[in-house]
C-alpha cells in the first residue's frame, strides 16, 4: 500500500528549470509509466521521487506522509537503474541480499529470501557468480531481484530494458507485467519507448519539456489525445497529419488520422497519391503513400495487400475518426 | 584486441624492447656488480664484467662505518608514514571532488598540480627556517610532514581519477538499498576502489623512499633515511666506487623487492580505466 502524490514539484539545475512544477497522484498498486522524448525530465522526476535529487520546490507524499526531505534509504522505495548498477565486487547472492543486510536481517533470513527471489527469477544456478560473468538479461534479473527482495512500498524503474536486445526486451516486458500482477505493488516505470508504455501501463503520464502533456490509460491517450504532442507521440506508426486545406474544411487548424482509419483504394477516393514503401508484417501491411512532394501518409491495410511501389492509389480518411486540433495544438472535442 | 602480428615484427619488437630494457637497467646492474669488486677493480680500465674476485668486503665496511638499519628504519617510517598520512587526507578530498563536484573542483585540482611545478629549492629556505623554529629539523616527524605535503597533490589526483571510474549510479543504488553514508563508504566505495588505493600507496611509498632533496636537506644523523646514507659515501671521502655501490645496492634492495612483488598490482592500478 502506497499512494504517491506530487504537489507542484519543481526542479532547477542552476539557472535551468528542468521541471517547472508538476502535480500528479499515483494510486496504490498502479503501474504508472512516464513516457516522453529523451531529455524531457523523466529520469529527473523519478530521481526526485526516489530522493536521489532534492526538489527545488514542492512536496512529495508517500502514503500521506511528507517525504520531501527524507533520505532515499528511508523512503521505502526500490529502484532499478538503466545501467543495472550492480555491485561488481559482490556475488549475485551478495547483490540481492544487500538491501536485507542493510536492514539488519539475520543471515538465515537473508539466505532464505535470496533463494526465493533467485528461484522466481531463474537465477538459482548463478548465485555465486559475479555480475561481470552474467549476460545482460541475467544482470537485469539480478537488479530486479535486489529490488523485490525486501518488499518495498513501490518500485522505480528507469529505462530498465533499454540495454537489452529486442527479443529479450519483449520477454522482460511480459515478466515485469506478470511481476506487477503478482506483487500488486505500486510501480513507476520510465521509458522513452511508447510501445513499452502502451503495453505495460495502467496509467501513462506523457511528459514533454518537464511538464505533463496528458495523464490517462493507454487507450484514452490513443483514442482521445488532448493535444498534438500526445497525438504524435503515442501510436506506432505515428498519426498522420493532413494538409491545412483539409483541416479548414473540418473547422480545425490541424487534423490528424491514425493509419488504421484511412481506406486505401486503387480506383477512387479523396486524396490521390503514389504508393511508396510497403512494410509487410504478415498480419498487416503499412503502406507509405506520397500525397505531395513533402508529405507522406501511412496507411494500415490488410496483410495480403498487393500494392506495388509506384502504384497510383486513392486515400479516404474515416471522417468519424478524425482528431481535430486548434491553432494552439489543443484537441477540439 | 586480437591483432595478427607477423613473426618478423614480433621478433623486431621483442629485440627493441629487450635493448631498451637492458639499457635502462644497466646502471643498476653495474652498481650491483661494482659493489662486489675491490676498490681497485672498480676503477680498472677496461672494467671486467663478471670475471673478478667477488668479495663482500664492501658490505662489511659499509655496515661497520654507518648504521644501515637505522637508516633503513628511517626510510620505512618516512615513506610509509607520509603515504598513509597522505591517504588519510586525500581519500575524503578525492571522494568529495569525484562524487560531489562543485563549480571550482577543476580549478582546485589544477591548482594542486601547479604546486608541483614550483622547484622545491624555491621554498627550501622558508621551510628550513620553519622547521628550525618548530624543532623539526632532523626528526622523522618533520620529514613525514614535508613528504606528505610534497606528494599530496599526486595522491589526490590519482585517487580522484580512480574514484571517477566508479559509476555514481552504483552509489545511488546502495543509497536506495538502505545504506547510509557510512555503509556506502565501507561496503561499496572502498572495496571498489581498493586496486586504485593500493597502487597509489605503492607508487607513493616508492616516490617517498627515493626522495632525496628534502631528506638530504632537512636531516643530519638521527632521521636520515637511506638516501642520505648513500650520499654520505659520495663526496667527503673522495671516490670510493665500490663502497658507494654497496651502499646504493643496500638502499635500493628493499624497494626493488617490493616493486618486484607488487608489479602486477602496480601496473593494473596505473592502467585502470585505460583497459576496461
Ligand atoms: N545533474 C544535472 N545537472 C544539470 N542538468 C541536468 C542534470 N540532470 C539532468 N539534467 C538536465 O535535465 C534535463 C532532463 O534530463 P533527464 O531527466 O535525464 O531526461 P530524460 O530521462 O527524460 O531523458 C536534460 O536537459 C538534462 O540535461
Ligand atoms: Mg533518462
PDB file of C-alpha atoms in Angstrom, chain B residues 8 31 33 35 45 49 53 55-56 60 65 76 84 90 133 138 140 149-150 171 198 223 238 251 254 273-274:
ATOM      1  CA  UNK B   8      59.172 -10.816 -38.051  1.00  0.00           C
ATOM      2  CA  UNK B  31      76.090  -0.735  -9.426  1.00  0.00           C
ATOM      3  CA  UNK B  33      78.266  -5.746  -9.817  1.00  0.00           C
ATOM      4  CA  UNK B  35      79.531  -3.470  -5.093  1.00  0.00           C
ATOM      5  CA  UNK B  45      90.138   0.034 -17.233  1.00  0.00           C
ATOM      6  CA  UNK B  49      82.212  -7.615 -16.290  1.00  0.00           C
ATOM      7  CA  UNK B  53      87.317 -11.646  -7.426  1.00  0.00           C
ATOM      8  CA  UNK B  55      84.055 -10.008  -2.394  1.00  0.00           C
ATOM      9  CA  UNK B  56      81.660  -8.962   0.354  1.00  0.00           C
ATOM     10  CA  UNK B  60      81.065  -5.260   5.889  1.00  0.00           C
ATOM     11  CA  UNK B  65      81.147   2.575   9.231  1.00  0.00           C
ATOM     12  CA  UNK B  76      60.462   2.800   6.204  1.00  0.00           C
ATOM     13  CA  UNK B  84      49.475   6.720   4.951  1.00  0.00           C
ATOM     14  CA  UNK B  90      43.457  12.549   0.253  1.00  0.00           C
ATOM     15  CA  UNK B 133      61.916  27.155  14.783  1.00  0.00           C
ATOM     16  CA  UNK B 138      66.427  16.045  11.674  1.00  0.00           C
ATOM     17  CA  UNK B 140      61.225  11.696  11.317  1.00  0.00           C
ATOM     18  CA  UNK B 149      52.765  17.758   1.643  1.00  0.00           C
ATOM     19  CA  UNK B 150      55.013  17.203  -1.366  1.00  0.00           C
ATOM     20  CA  UNK B 171      26.474   4.501  -5.023  1.00  0.00           C
ATOM     21  CA  UNK B 198      46.706   0.085  -3.355  1.00  0.00           C
ATOM     22  CA  UNK B 223      66.390  10.936  10.962  1.00  0.00           C
ATOM     23  CA  UNK B 238      86.782  11.006  -2.193  1.00  0.00           C
ATOM     24  CA  UNK B 251      69.454   1.211  -0.224  1.00  0.00           C
ATOM     25  CA  UNK B 254      64.132  -3.223  -0.297  1.00  0.00           C
ATOM     26  CA  UNK B 273      40.360   2.701 -16.878  1.00  0.00           C
ATOM     27  CA  UNK B 274      42.605   2.508 -19.893  1.00  0.00           C
TER      28      UNK B 274
END
